[in-house]
CSV table of C-alpha atoms and ligand atoms in Angstrom, one decimal:
chain,number,residue,atom,x,y,z
A,1,MET,CA,-3.7,2.4,8.5
A,2,THR,CA,-1.7,4.8,6.5
A,3,LEU,CA,1.9,5.8,7.0
A,4,LYS,CA,2.6,8.8,9.1
A,5,LEU,CA,6.0,10.6,9.1
A,6,TYR,CA,7.3,13.4,11.2
A,7,ASN,CA,7.7,16.4,8.9
A,8,THR,CA,10.2,18.9,10.1
A,9,LEU,CA,8.5,21.5,7.8
A,10,THR,CA,5.4,21.5,10.0
A,11,ASN,CA,7.0,20.0,13.1
A,12,GLN,CA,4.4,17.3,13.4
A,13,LYS,CA,3.6,13.8,12.3
A,14,GLU,CA,1.6,13.9,9.1
A,15,LYS,CA,-0.2,11.4,6.9
A,16,PHE,CA,2.0,10.6,4.0
A,17,GLU,CA,0.6,10.6,0.5
A,18,PRO,CA,2.9,10.5,-2.6
A,19,LEU,CA,2.6,13.2,-5.2
A,20,GLU,CA,2.2,10.6,-7.9
A,21,GLU,CA,0.1,7.5,-7.1
A,22,GLY,CA,2.2,4.5,-6.4
A,23,ALA,CA,5.6,6.2,-6.9
A,24,ILE,CA,7.8,7.9,-4.3
A,25,LYS,CA,10.8,10.1,-4.9
A,26,ILE,CA,13.4,10.5,-2.2
A,27,TYR,CA,16.6,12.6,-2.0
A,28,SER,CA,19.0,11.9,0.8
A,29,CYS,CA,22.0,14.1,1.7
A,30,GLY,CA,25.0,11.8,1.5
A,31,GLN,CA,28.6,11.5,2.5
A,32,THR,CA,31.1,14.3,2.2
A,33,ILE,CA,33.7,11.9,0.9
A,34,TYR,CA,37.0,13.0,2.5
A,35,GLU,CA,37.2,10.5,5.3
A,36,ASP,CA,35.9,7.0,6.1
A,37,MET,CA,32.2,6.6,6.9
A,38,HIS,CA,31.7,6.6,10.7
A,39,VAL,CA,29.0,4.8,12.7
A,40,GLY,CA,26.9,8.0,12.9
A,41,ASN,CA,26.8,8.4,9.1
A,42,ALA,CA,25.9,4.8,8.7
A,43,LYS,CA,23.1,5.0,11.2
A,44,THR,CA,21.6,7.8,9.2
A,45,TYR,CA,21.9,5.9,5.9
A,46,SER,CA,20.4,2.8,7.6
A,47,ALA,CA,17.4,4.9,8.5
A,48,TRP,CA,16.8,5.9,4.9
A,49,ASP,CA,17.6,2.4,3.7
A,50,ILE,CA,14.8,1.2,6.0
A,51,LEU,CA,12.5,4.0,4.7
A,52,ASN,CA,13.2,2.8,1.2
A,53,ARG,CA,12.7,-0.9,2.0
A,54,TYR,CA,9.5,-0.3,3.9
A,55,LEU,CA,7.9,1.9,1.2
A,56,THR,CA,8.9,-0.8,-1.3
A,57,TRP,CA,7.4,-3.5,0.9
A,58,LYS,CA,4.2,-1.5,1.0
A,59,GLY,CA,4.1,-1.7,-2.8
A,60,TYR,CA,5.4,1.7,-3.8
A,61,ASP,CA,7.8,2.2,-6.6
A,62,VAL,CA,10.7,4.0,-4.9
A,63,PHE,CA,13.2,6.2,-6.6
A,64,HIS,CA,16.1,7.0,-4.3
A,65,VAL,CA,18.9,9.5,-4.9
A,66,MET,CA,21.7,10.0,-2.5
A,67,ASN,CA,24.4,12.4,-3.4
A,68,ILE,CA,28.2,12.2,-2.8
A,69,THR,CA,29.7,15.6,-1.9
A,70,ASP,CA,33.1,15.8,-3.5
A,71,VAL,CA,33.5,19.6,-3.5
A,72,GLY,CA,32.3,22.8,-1.8
A,73,HIS,CA,31.6,21.5,1.8
A,74,LEU,CA,33.7,23.9,3.9
A,75,THR,CA,35.0,23.3,7.3
A,76,ASP,CA,32.7,26.1,8.6
A,77,ASP,CA,29.0,26.4,7.8
A,78,ALA,CA,29.2,30.2,7.4
A,79,ASP,CA,31.0,30.1,4.0
A,80,GLN,CA,34.4,30.2,5.7
A,81,GLY,CA,37.2,27.8,6.2
A,82,GLU,CA,38.7,25.3,3.8
A,83,ASP,CA,37.1,22.8,1.4
A,84,LYS,CA,37.0,19.5,3.5
A,85,VAL,CA,38.0,17.4,0.5
A,86,GLU,CA,41.0,19.6,-0.5
A,87,LYS,CA,42.2,19.9,3.1
A,88,ALA,CA,42.2,16.1,3.6
A,89,ALA,CA,43.8,15.5,0.2
A,90,LYS,CA,46.6,17.9,1.1
A,91,GLU,CA,47.2,16.2,4.4
A,92,LYS,CA,47.5,12.9,2.6
A,93,ARG,CA,49.5,14.4,-0.3
A,94,LEU,CA,46.9,13.2,-2.8
A,95,GLU,CA,45.2,15.0,-5.7
A,96,PRO,CA,41.6,15.8,-4.3
A,97,ARG,CA,39.9,13.6,-6.9
A,98,GLU,CA,42.3,10.8,-6.2
A,99,LEU,CA,41.2,10.9,-2.6
A,100,VAL,CA,37.6,11.0,-3.7
A,101,THR,CA,38.0,8.0,-6.0
A,102,GLU,CA,39.6,6.0,-3.2
A,103,GLN,CA,37.0,7.0,-0.7
A,104,VAL,CA,34.0,6.4,-3.0
A,105,ARG,CA,35.2,2.8,-3.6
A,106,LYS,CA,35.5,2.2,0.1
A,107,TRP,CA,32.1,3.7,0.7
A,108,TYR,CA,30.4,1.4,-1.7
A,109,ARG,CA,32.2,-1.6,-0.3
A,110,GLU,CA,31.1,-0.8,3.3
A,111,MET,CA,27.6,0.2,2.3
A,112,ASP,CA,27.3,-3.2,0.5
A,113,GLU,CA,28.7,-5.0,3.5
A,114,LEU,CA,26.1,-3.3,5.7
A,115,ASN,CA,23.4,-4.5,3.3
A,116,MET,CA,22.3,-1.0,2.3
A,117,LYS,CA,20.2,-1.3,-0.8
A,118,ARG,CA,22.0,0.5,-3.7
A,119,HIS,CA,20.4,3.9,-4.5
A,120,ASN,CA,19.1,4.5,-8.0
A,121,ILE,CA,21.6,7.3,-8.4
A,122,ASN,CA,24.6,8.6,-6.4
A,123,PRO,CA,25.3,11.8,-8.2
A,124,ARG,CA,28.5,13.7,-7.5
A,125,ALA,CA,28.7,17.5,-7.2
A,126,THR,CA,31.6,17.8,-9.5
A,127,GLY,CA,29.6,16.1,-12.3
A,128,HIS,CA,26.9,18.8,-12.2
A,129,MET,CA,28.9,22.1,-12.6
A,130,ILE,CA,27.0,23.2,-15.7
A,131,GLU,CA,23.6,22.7,-14.1
A,132,MET,CA,24.8,24.5,-11.0
A,133,ILE,CA,26.0,27.5,-12.9
A,134,GLU,CA,22.7,27.6,-14.8
A,135,ALA,CA,20.8,27.5,-11.5
A,136,VAL,CA,22.8,30.4,-10.1
A,137,LYS,CA,22.1,32.4,-13.3
A,138,ASP,CA,18.4,31.7,-12.8
A,139,MET,CA,18.5,32.8,-9.2
A,140,ILE,CA,20.2,36.1,-10.2
A,141,GLU,CA,17.6,36.6,-13.0
A,142,ASN,CA,14.7,35.9,-10.6
A,143,GLY,CA,16.1,38.6,-8.3
A,144,TYR,CA,17.2,36.3,-5.4
A,145,ALA,CA,20.9,36.4,-5.8
A,146,TYR,CA,23.7,38.9,-6.4
A,147,GLU,CA,27.3,39.0,-7.5
A,148,LYS,CA,30.0,40.7,-5.5
A,149,ASN,CA,33.7,40.5,-6.4
A,150,GLY,CA,33.4,37.3,-8.3
A,151,SER,CA,31.3,35.5,-5.7
A,152,VAL,CA,27.5,35.1,-5.8
A,153,TYR,CA,25.3,35.3,-2.7
A,154,PHE,CA,21.8,34.4,-2.0
A,155,ASP,CA,19.7,37.3,-0.8
A,156,VAL,CA,18.0,35.8,2.3
A,157,LYS,CA,15.9,38.8,3.3
A,158,LYS,CA,14.5,39.3,-0.1
A,159,PHE,CA,13.5,35.7,-0.3
A,160,ASP,CA,12.1,35.7,3.2
A,161,LYS,CA,9.6,38.5,2.4
A,162,ASP,CA,7.5,36.1,0.3
A,163,HIS,CA,8.6,32.6,1.3
A,164,ASP,CA,9.3,32.5,5.1
A,165,TYR,CA,13.0,31.5,4.9
A,166,PRO,CA,13.4,29.8,8.3
A,167,LYS,CA,10.1,28.0,8.1
A,168,LEU,CA,11.9,24.7,7.9
A,169,GLY,CA,13.3,24.3,11.4
A,170,GLY,CA,10.8,26.6,13.1
A,171,ARG,CA,13.0,29.7,13.7
A,172,THR,CA,12.4,33.3,13.0
A,173,ILE,CA,14.5,35.6,10.9
A,174,GLU,CA,15.2,37.7,14.1
A,175,ASP,CA,16.6,34.7,15.9
A,176,LEU,CA,18.9,34.0,13.0
A,177,GLU,CA,20.0,37.6,12.7
A,178,THR,CA,21.2,37.7,16.3
A,179,GLY,CA,22.9,34.3,15.9
A,180,ALA,CA,24.5,34.9,12.5
A,181,GLY,CA,26.3,38.2,13.1
A,182,GLY,CA,29.2,36.7,15.1
A,183,ARG,CA,30.0,34.0,12.6
A,184,VAL,CA,30.7,36.2,9.6
A,185,SER,CA,34.1,37.7,8.9
A,186,GLU,CA,34.7,41.4,8.3
A,187,GLU,CA,35.7,40.6,4.7
A,188,GLU,CA,32.5,38.7,4.1
A,189,LEU,CA,30.4,41.4,5.6
A,190,GLU,CA,31.8,43.7,3.1
A,191,GLU,CA,30.6,41.4,0.3
A,192,LYS,CA,27.3,40.2,1.7
A,193,ARG,CA,24.2,42.4,1.9
A,194,SER,CA,23.3,40.7,5.2
A,195,PRO,CA,25.1,38.3,7.4
A,196,LEU,CA,22.3,35.8,6.7
A,197,ASP,CA,23.2,35.6,3.0
A,198,PHE,CA,25.0,32.5,1.9
A,199,ALA,CA,27.3,31.7,-0.9
A,200,LEU,CA,26.1,30.1,-4.1
A,201,TRP,CA,29.4,30.5,-6.0
A,202,ILE,CA,32.7,31.2,-4.3
A,203,LYS,CA,35.6,32.9,-6.1
A,204,ALA,CA,38.6,30.7,-5.6
A,205,ASP,CA,41.9,31.8,-4.0
A,206,PRO,CA,44.8,31.3,-6.4
A,207,ASN,CA,46.1,28.3,-4.5
A,208,HIS,CA,42.6,26.6,-4.5
A,209,ILE,CA,42.8,23.4,-6.5
A,210,MET,CA,39.2,22.5,-7.5
A,211,LYS,CA,37.8,25.4,-9.5
A,212,TRP,CA,35.8,25.9,-12.6
A,213,PRO,CA,35.2,28.8,-15.0
A,214,SER,CA,31.9,30.6,-14.6
A,215,PRO,CA,30.4,34.0,-15.7
A,216,TRP,CA,31.5,35.4,-12.3
A,217,SER,CA,34.9,34.0,-11.6
A,218,LEU,CA,37.1,30.9,-11.6
A,219,GLY,CA,35.6,29.4,-8.5
A,220,TYR,CA,33.5,26.6,-7.0
A,221,PRO,CA,29.9,26.0,-5.9
A,222,GLY,CA,28.5,26.3,-2.4
A,223,TRP,CA,27.6,23.0,-0.7
A,224,HIS,CA,23.9,23.9,-0.3
A,225,LEU,CA,23.6,24.6,-4.0
A,226,GLU,CA,24.8,21.1,-5.0
A,227,CYS,CA,22.0,19.3,-3.2
A,228,SER,CA,19.3,21.6,-4.6
A,229,VAL,CA,20.6,21.2,-8.2
A,230,MET,CA,21.0,17.4,-8.0
A,231,GLY,CA,17.6,17.0,-6.4
A,232,VAL,CA,15.8,19.0,-9.0
A,233,ASN,CA,17.8,17.5,-11.8
A,234,TYR,CA,16.9,13.9,-10.9
A,235,LEU,CA,13.6,14.2,-9.1
A,236,GLY,CA,11.9,17.3,-10.6
A,237,LYS,CA,11.1,20.6,-9.0
A,238,GLU,CA,8.6,19.0,-6.6
A,239,PHE,CA,9.2,15.7,-5.0
A,240,ASP,CA,8.1,13.6,-2.0
A,241,ILE,CA,10.8,13.2,0.7
A,242,HIS,CA,14.1,14.8,1.5
A,243,THR,CA,16.2,13.4,4.2
A,244,GLY,CA,19.3,14.3,6.2
A,245,GLY,CA,20.7,14.4,9.7
A,246,VAL,CA,19.5,16.9,12.4
A,247,ASP,CA,22.7,18.9,11.6
A,248,HIS,CA,21.0,19.8,8.3
A,249,ILE,CA,17.9,21.4,9.9
A,250,PHE,CA,19.9,24.6,9.8
A,251,PRO,CA,21.3,26.0,7.6
A,252,HIS,CA,21.7,23.3,4.9
A,253,HIS,CA,18.0,22.4,4.4
A,254,PRO,CA,16.4,25.9,4.7
A,255,ASN,CA,19.1,27.0,2.2
A,256,GLU,CA,18.2,24.2,-0.2
A,257,ARG,CA,14.5,25.0,0.1
A,258,ALA,CA,15.2,28.6,-0.6
A,259,GLN,CA,17.3,27.8,-3.6
A,260,ASP,CA,14.8,25.3,-5.0
A,261,MET,CA,12.1,28.0,-4.9
A,262,ALA,CA,14.3,30.8,-6.1
A,263,MET,CA,15.7,29.0,-9.1
A,264,GLU,CA,12.2,27.9,-10.2
A,265,ASP,CA,10.6,31.1,-9.1
A,266,MET,CA,7.9,29.0,-7.4
A,267,SER,CA,5.8,29.5,-4.3
A,268,GLU,CA,4.7,25.8,-3.9
A,269,GLU,CA,6.7,23.8,-1.4
A,270,PRO,CA,9.3,22.0,-3.5
A,271,VAL,CA,9.7,19.1,-1.0
A,272,LYS,CA,6.6,17.7,0.7
A,273,PHE,CA,8.3,15.9,3.6
A,274,TRP,CA,11.6,16.8,5.3
A,275,LEU,CA,12.9,14.0,7.5
A,276,HIS,CA,15.8,14.3,9.9
A,277,SER,CA,17.7,11.6,11.7
A,278,GLU,CA,19.1,12.2,15.2
A,279,HIS,CA,22.7,11.8,16.0
A,280,ILE,CA,24.7,8.9,17.4
A,281,THR,CA,26.7,10.2,20.3
A,282,VAL,CA,29.8,9.0,22.1
A,283,GLU,CA,29.6,9.6,25.9
A,284,GLY,CA,26.9,12.2,25.1
A,285,GLU,CA,28.8,14.1,22.5
A,286,LYS,CA,27.9,14.0,18.8
A,287,MET,CA,30.1,11.5,16.9
A,288,SER,CA,31.8,13.5,14.2
A,289,LYS,CA,34.8,13.6,12.0
A,290,SER,CA,35.7,17.1,13.0
A,291,GLU,CA,35.5,16.3,16.8
A,292,GLY,CA,37.6,13.2,16.2
A,293,ASN,CA,35.4,11.1,18.6
A,294,PHE,CA,34.3,8.6,16.0
A,295,TYR,CA,34.4,4.9,15.2
A,296,THR,CA,34.6,4.1,11.6
A,297,VAL,CA,32.5,1.5,9.9
A,298,SER,CA,35.7,-0.3,8.7
A,299,GLU,CA,37.0,-0.5,12.3
A,300,LEU,CA,33.8,-2.0,13.5
A,301,LEU,CA,33.6,-4.5,10.7
A,302,GLU,CA,36.9,-6.0,11.8
A,303,GLU,CA,35.2,-7.0,15.0
A,304,PHE,CA,31.5,-7.2,14.4
A,305,ASP,CA,29.3,-8.9,11.9
A,306,PRO,CA,27.6,-6.2,9.7
A,307,GLU,CA,24.3,-7.7,10.6
A,308,VAL,CA,24.9,-7.0,14.3
A,309,ILE,CA,25.6,-3.4,13.4
A,310,ARG,CA,22.3,-3.2,11.4
A,311,THR,CA,20.4,-4.8,14.3
A,312,PHE,CA,21.9,-2.0,16.5
A,313,PHE,CA,20.7,0.7,14.1
A,314,ALA,CA,17.3,-0.8,13.6
A,315,SER,CA,16.8,-0.9,17.4
A,316,ILE,CA,17.1,2.9,17.5
A,317,HIS,CA,14.3,5.1,16.4
A,318,TYR,CA,15.6,7.4,13.6
A,319,ARG,CA,14.5,10.5,15.6
A,320,SER,CA,16.1,9.3,18.9
A,321,GLN,CA,19.6,10.2,19.9
A,322,SER,CA,21.5,7.1,20.9
A,323,ASP,CA,24.9,6.6,22.6
A,324,PHE,CA,27.2,4.3,20.8
A,325,SER,CA,28.9,1.6,22.9
A,326,PHE,CA,30.3,-1.9,22.5
A,327,GLU,CA,27.7,-3.0,25.1
A,328,ALA,CA,25.0,-1.8,22.8
A,329,LEU,CA,26.5,-3.9,20.0
A,330,GLU,CA,26.6,-6.9,22.3
A,331,GLU,CA,22.9,-6.4,23.0
A,332,ALA,CA,22.2,-6.2,19.3
A,333,SER,CA,24.2,-9.4,18.8
A,334,LYS,CA,22.0,-11.2,21.3
A,335,LYS,CA,18.9,-10.1,19.5
A,336,LEU,CA,20.2,-11.3,16.2
A,337,ASP,CA,21.2,-14.7,17.7
A,338,ARG,CA,17.6,-15.1,18.8
A,339,PHE,CA,16.4,-14.9,15.2
A,340,TYR,CA,19.0,-17.3,14.0
A,341,THR,CA,18.2,-19.8,16.8
A,342,THR,CA,14.6,-19.8,15.7
A,343,LEU,CA,15.5,-20.4,12.1
A,344,ARG,CA,17.7,-23.3,13.1
A,345,LYS,CA,15.0,-24.7,15.4
A,346,ILE,CA,12.5,-24.5,12.5
A,347,GLU,CA,15.0,-26.3,10.3
A,348,GLU,CA,15.4,-29.1,12.9
A,349,SER,CA,11.8,-29.5,13.6
A,350,GLU,CA,9.9,-32.4,12.2
A,351,GLY,CA,6.6,-30.6,12.5
A,352,GLY,CA,3.4,-31.7,14.2
A,353,ASP,CA,-0.2,-30.7,14.6
A,354,LYS,CA,0.0,-27.8,17.0
A,355,THR,CA,-2.3,-24.9,16.1
A,356,GLY,CA,-2.1,-21.2,16.6
A,357,LEU,CA,1.0,-20.3,14.6
A,358,GLU,CA,-1.1,-19.1,11.7
A,359,GLU,CA,-2.7,-16.5,14.0
A,360,ASP,CA,0.8,-15.4,15.1
A,361,ILE,CA,1.7,-14.8,11.5
A,362,ASP,CA,-1.3,-12.6,11.0
A,363,TRP,CA,-0.6,-10.9,14.2
A,364,ILE,CA,3.0,-10.0,13.4
A,365,GLU,CA,2.2,-8.8,9.9
A,366,GLU,CA,-0.4,-6.4,11.4
A,367,ASP,CA,1.7,-5.2,14.3
A,368,PHE,CA,4.8,-4.8,12.3
A,369,ARG,CA,2.9,-2.6,9.8
A,370,LYS,CA,1.3,-0.6,12.6
A,371,ALA,CA,4.7,0.1,14.2
A,372,MET,CA,6.3,1.1,11.0
A,373,ASP,CA,3.3,3.2,9.9
A,374,ASP,CA,3.8,5.2,13.0
A,375,ASP,CA,6.8,7.3,11.8
A,376,LEU,CA,9.0,4.2,11.2
A,377,ASN,CA,9.0,2.9,14.8
A,378,THR,CA,11.8,0.4,14.2
A,379,PRO,CA,12.5,-0.4,17.9
A,380,LEU,CA,8.9,-1.4,18.3
A,381,ALA,CA,8.9,-3.4,15.1
A,382,MET,CA,12.1,-5.1,16.3
A,383,SER,CA,10.7,-6.0,19.6
A,384,LYS,CA,7.5,-7.4,17.9
A,385,LEU,CA,9.7,-9.5,15.7
A,386,LEU,CA,11.6,-10.9,18.7
A,387,GLU,CA,8.3,-11.7,20.3
A,388,PHE,CA,7.3,-13.5,17.1
A,389,SER,CA,10.5,-15.4,17.2
A,390,SER,CA,9.7,-16.6,20.8
A,391,ARG,CA,6.1,-17.5,19.8
A,392,ILE,CA,7.5,-19.7,16.9
A,393,ASN,CA,9.9,-21.4,19.4
A,394,LYS,CA,6.9,-22.4,21.5
A,395,LYS,CA,5.1,-23.8,18.5
A,396,LEU,CA,7.8,-25.8,16.7
A,397,ASP,CA,5.5,-28.8,16.5
A,398,SER,CA,3.2,-26.9,14.1
A,399,GLU,CA,2.5,-28.2,10.7
A,400,SER,CA,5.6,-28.0,8.5
A,401,SER,CA,4.0,-25.8,5.9
A,402,VAL,CA,2.9,-23.3,8.6
A,403,LEU,CA,6.4,-23.4,10.1
A,404,GLU,CA,7.8,-22.7,6.7
A,405,LYS,CA,5.4,-19.7,6.3
A,406,ALA,CA,6.4,-18.4,9.7
A,407,LYS,CA,10.1,-18.6,8.7
A,408,GLU,CA,9.5,-16.7,5.4
A,409,THR,CA,7.5,-14.0,7.3
A,410,LEU,CA,10.3,-13.6,9.9
A,411,LYS,CA,12.9,-13.3,7.1
A,412,GLU,CA,10.7,-10.9,5.0
A,413,LEU,CA,10.0,-8.5,7.9
A,414,ALA,CA,13.5,-8.6,9.3
A,415,GLY,CA,14.6,-7.9,5.7
A,416,VAL,CA,12.6,-4.6,5.8
A,417,LEU,CA,14.8,-3.6,8.8
A,418,GLY,CA,17.9,-4.4,6.8
A,419,LEU,CA,18.7,-7.8,8.2
A,420,LYS,CA,19.5,-10.7,5.9
A,421,LEU,CA,18.9,-13.7,8.1
A,422,GLU,CA,20.6,-15.9,5.6
A,423,GLU,CA,20.4,-19.5,6.7
A,424,GLY,CA,23.6,-21.4,6.6
A,425,GLU,CA,25.6,-18.3,7.3
A,426,GLU,CA,25.0,-17.9,10.9
A,427,THR,CA,23.2,-21.0,11.8
A,428,LEU,CA,25.2,-23.8,13.3
A,429,GLU,CA,24.3,-26.4,10.9
A,430,GLY,CA,27.4,-28.5,10.0
A,431,ALA,CA,29.4,-26.5,12.6
A,432,ASP,CA,29.2,-29.2,15.3
A,433,GLU,CA,32.4,-30.9,14.3
A,434,TYR,CA,34.3,-27.6,14.5
A,435,ILE,CA,32.9,-26.9,17.9
A,436,GLU,CA,34.0,-30.3,19.1
A,437,LEU,CA,37.4,-29.8,17.7
A,438,LEU,CA,37.7,-26.4,19.5
A,439,LEU,CA,36.6,-28.1,22.7
A,440,GLU,CA,39.3,-30.7,22.2
A,441,ILE,CA,41.9,-28.0,21.8
A,442,ARG,CA,40.5,-26.3,24.9
A,443,LYS,CA,40.7,-29.5,26.9
A,444,THR,CA,44.4,-29.8,26.0
A,445,LEU,CA,45.0,-26.2,26.9
A,446,ARG,CA,43.4,-26.7,30.3
A,447,GLU,CA,45.5,-29.8,30.9
A,448,LYS,CA,48.5,-27.7,30.2
A,449,GLU,CA,47.1,-25.1,32.6
A,450,ASP,CA,47.0,-22.5,29.9
A,451,TYR,CA,43.7,-21.1,31.2
A,452,GLU,CA,44.1,-17.8,29.5
A,453,ASN,CA,43.7,-19.3,26.0
A,454,ALA,CA,41.2,-21.9,27.2
A,455,ASP,CA,39.0,-19.1,28.4
A,456,ARG,CA,39.5,-17.2,25.2
A,457,ILE,CA,38.0,-20.1,23.3
A,458,ARG,CA,35.1,-20.3,25.7
A,459,ASP,CA,34.5,-16.5,25.4
A,460,GLU,CA,34.8,-16.5,21.6
A,461,LEU,CA,32.3,-19.3,21.4
A,462,ARG,CA,30.0,-17.4,23.6
A,463,GLU,CA,30.2,-14.4,21.2
A,464,LEU,CA,29.0,-16.8,18.6
A,465,GLY,CA,26.0,-17.8,20.8
A,466,ILE,CA,27.5,-21.1,22.1
A,467,GLU,CA,27.6,-21.7,25.8
A,468,VAL,CA,30.3,-24.1,27.1
A,469,GLU,CA,29.7,-25.8,30.4
A,470,ASP,CA,32.5,-27.5,32.3
A,471,SER,CA,31.9,-30.4,34.6
A,472,GLU,CA,33.8,-33.3,36.1
A,473,GLU,CA,32.8,-35.5,33.1
A,474,GLY,CA,34.2,-32.9,30.6
A,475,SER,CA,32.8,-30.0,28.7
A,476,ARG,CA,29.4,-29.8,27.0
A,477,TRP,CA,28.1,-27.1,24.8
A,478,HIS,CA,24.7,-25.8,23.8
A,479,ILE,CA,23.3,-22.9,21.8
A,480,MET,CA,22.2,-20.0,23.9
A,481,ASP,CA,18.5,-19.0,23.8
B,501,AMP,P1,28.7,14.3,6.4
B,501,AMP,O1,29.6,13.4,5.6
B,501,AMP,O2,29.3,15.0,7.6
B,501,AMP,O3,28.1,15.4,5.4
B,501,AMP,O4,27.5,13.5,6.9
B,501,AMP,C1,26.9,12.5,6.1
B,501,AMP,C2,25.5,12.2,6.8
B,501,AMP,O5,25.7,11.6,8.1
B,501,AMP,C3,24.6,13.4,6.9
B,501,AMP,O6,23.3,13.0,6.6
B,501,AMP,C4,24.8,13.8,8.4
B,501,AMP,O7,23.6,14.4,8.9
B,501,AMP,C5,24.9,12.4,9.0
B,501,AMP,N1,25.6,12.4,10.3
B,501,AMP,C6,26.8,13.0,10.6
B,501,AMP,N2,27.2,12.8,11.9
B,501,AMP,C7,26.2,12.0,12.4
B,501,AMP,C8,26.0,11.4,13.7
B,501,AMP,N3,26.9,11.5,14.7
B,501,AMP,N4,24.9,10.6,13.9
B,501,AMP,C9,24.0,10.4,12.9
B,501,AMP,N5,24.1,10.9,11.6
B,501,AMP,C10,25.2,11.7,11.4
B,502,ZN,ZN1,22.5,18.0,1.1
């Protein structure tokens, strides 16, 4: 069976074939690096990490670029408002690039902790000013962009005549026209030929900090331009997959597509598959930095194992909206415990001559592949892996070599979903003495009638997957199934 992916360009699941046999090029829109990464951002990156890992597992040579936006992303999509990085830097009394340096370091640390495979390149917008200026020149030369008062705009209607501007996202130019009028200021309307036009280069106000010389003005690039230029620069003018969140379906990605085609003066589709990840919500509302209703990854990492967070992400289909809650993380934690329990049981097993596990290994490999080939159905893949775990638990008296193979298969496939399943880290091997010690302390606390702390120990152990049972003879513990 071949891989099918949902392509936003055609609004349907399509058979995926790479442009070049055996090799796949992916561009993912990355973090606007003015604030800490929140759970929503991380869920989207996890989806693309799984995409990368799955394609690699299938034997492709994957080249993955994810940009870091360090300039030009304004607080309003319609070329208005402040630069997000500058605004945050001012609030923190930092030089914008000092803030960026700090945030990038933190971003890598957290991405590593979450076991996201490092991308081949993480280009930054500020490092590509020359290429961006050249691209704007090309678009002007090809007749798709115009200069006005030191800023340069993309001529959407001109482009639309030949290239169907809103094709990506399935809208019409009329829909957009009625929607766009209200969002553009008088000042901008004077400069733009149409309210649909968007800025490629923006003339900087005198008090703007990040600005560069260009043929048009001392200014800075538009956010949409950055991704186009970095994509073409590292992946070529045609490549396989472009990813982002659903908030990019309009206007970021149609603008990118338009720029790609305009700067290369091409009519072929520059990107073959556009993939979009749905949002994580909080009580039904999109989790976002601007709404202020977000949980940062660093906050969560203080309380939760990164692997629990990845289990939570993998349990959501990338195209499904999902509400974030601590209960959902608890659920994920239970799933993860089931995998570790199986690994520990395999470790403890002395083997036997039970048959059937070989067939289960063949079954999981096939079913896992089937689930993932169907537009990366990770929740189904996850539930199949949990079933595999249960099947192993029932066949622990299989031949040792088969048990070993089952263990490796479980680890390999869970690895595709971003889980480490590192033995020794989560398993309880060698931990017995510590548990006994904690139970001794708990006994003393109970004798002193300090039930609050005694219960805390019991609850914390339960979080780790250890159930404590009290009886007249004392307390006993066992690992939860
Ligand atoms: P930003 O830093 O806002 O540009 O977002 C970085 C990435 O996270 C983009 O791909 C966004 O589409 C994605 N993103 C932002 N908010 C959410 C959310 N609540 N759920 C899932 N993805 C999100
Ligand atoms: Zn982008």
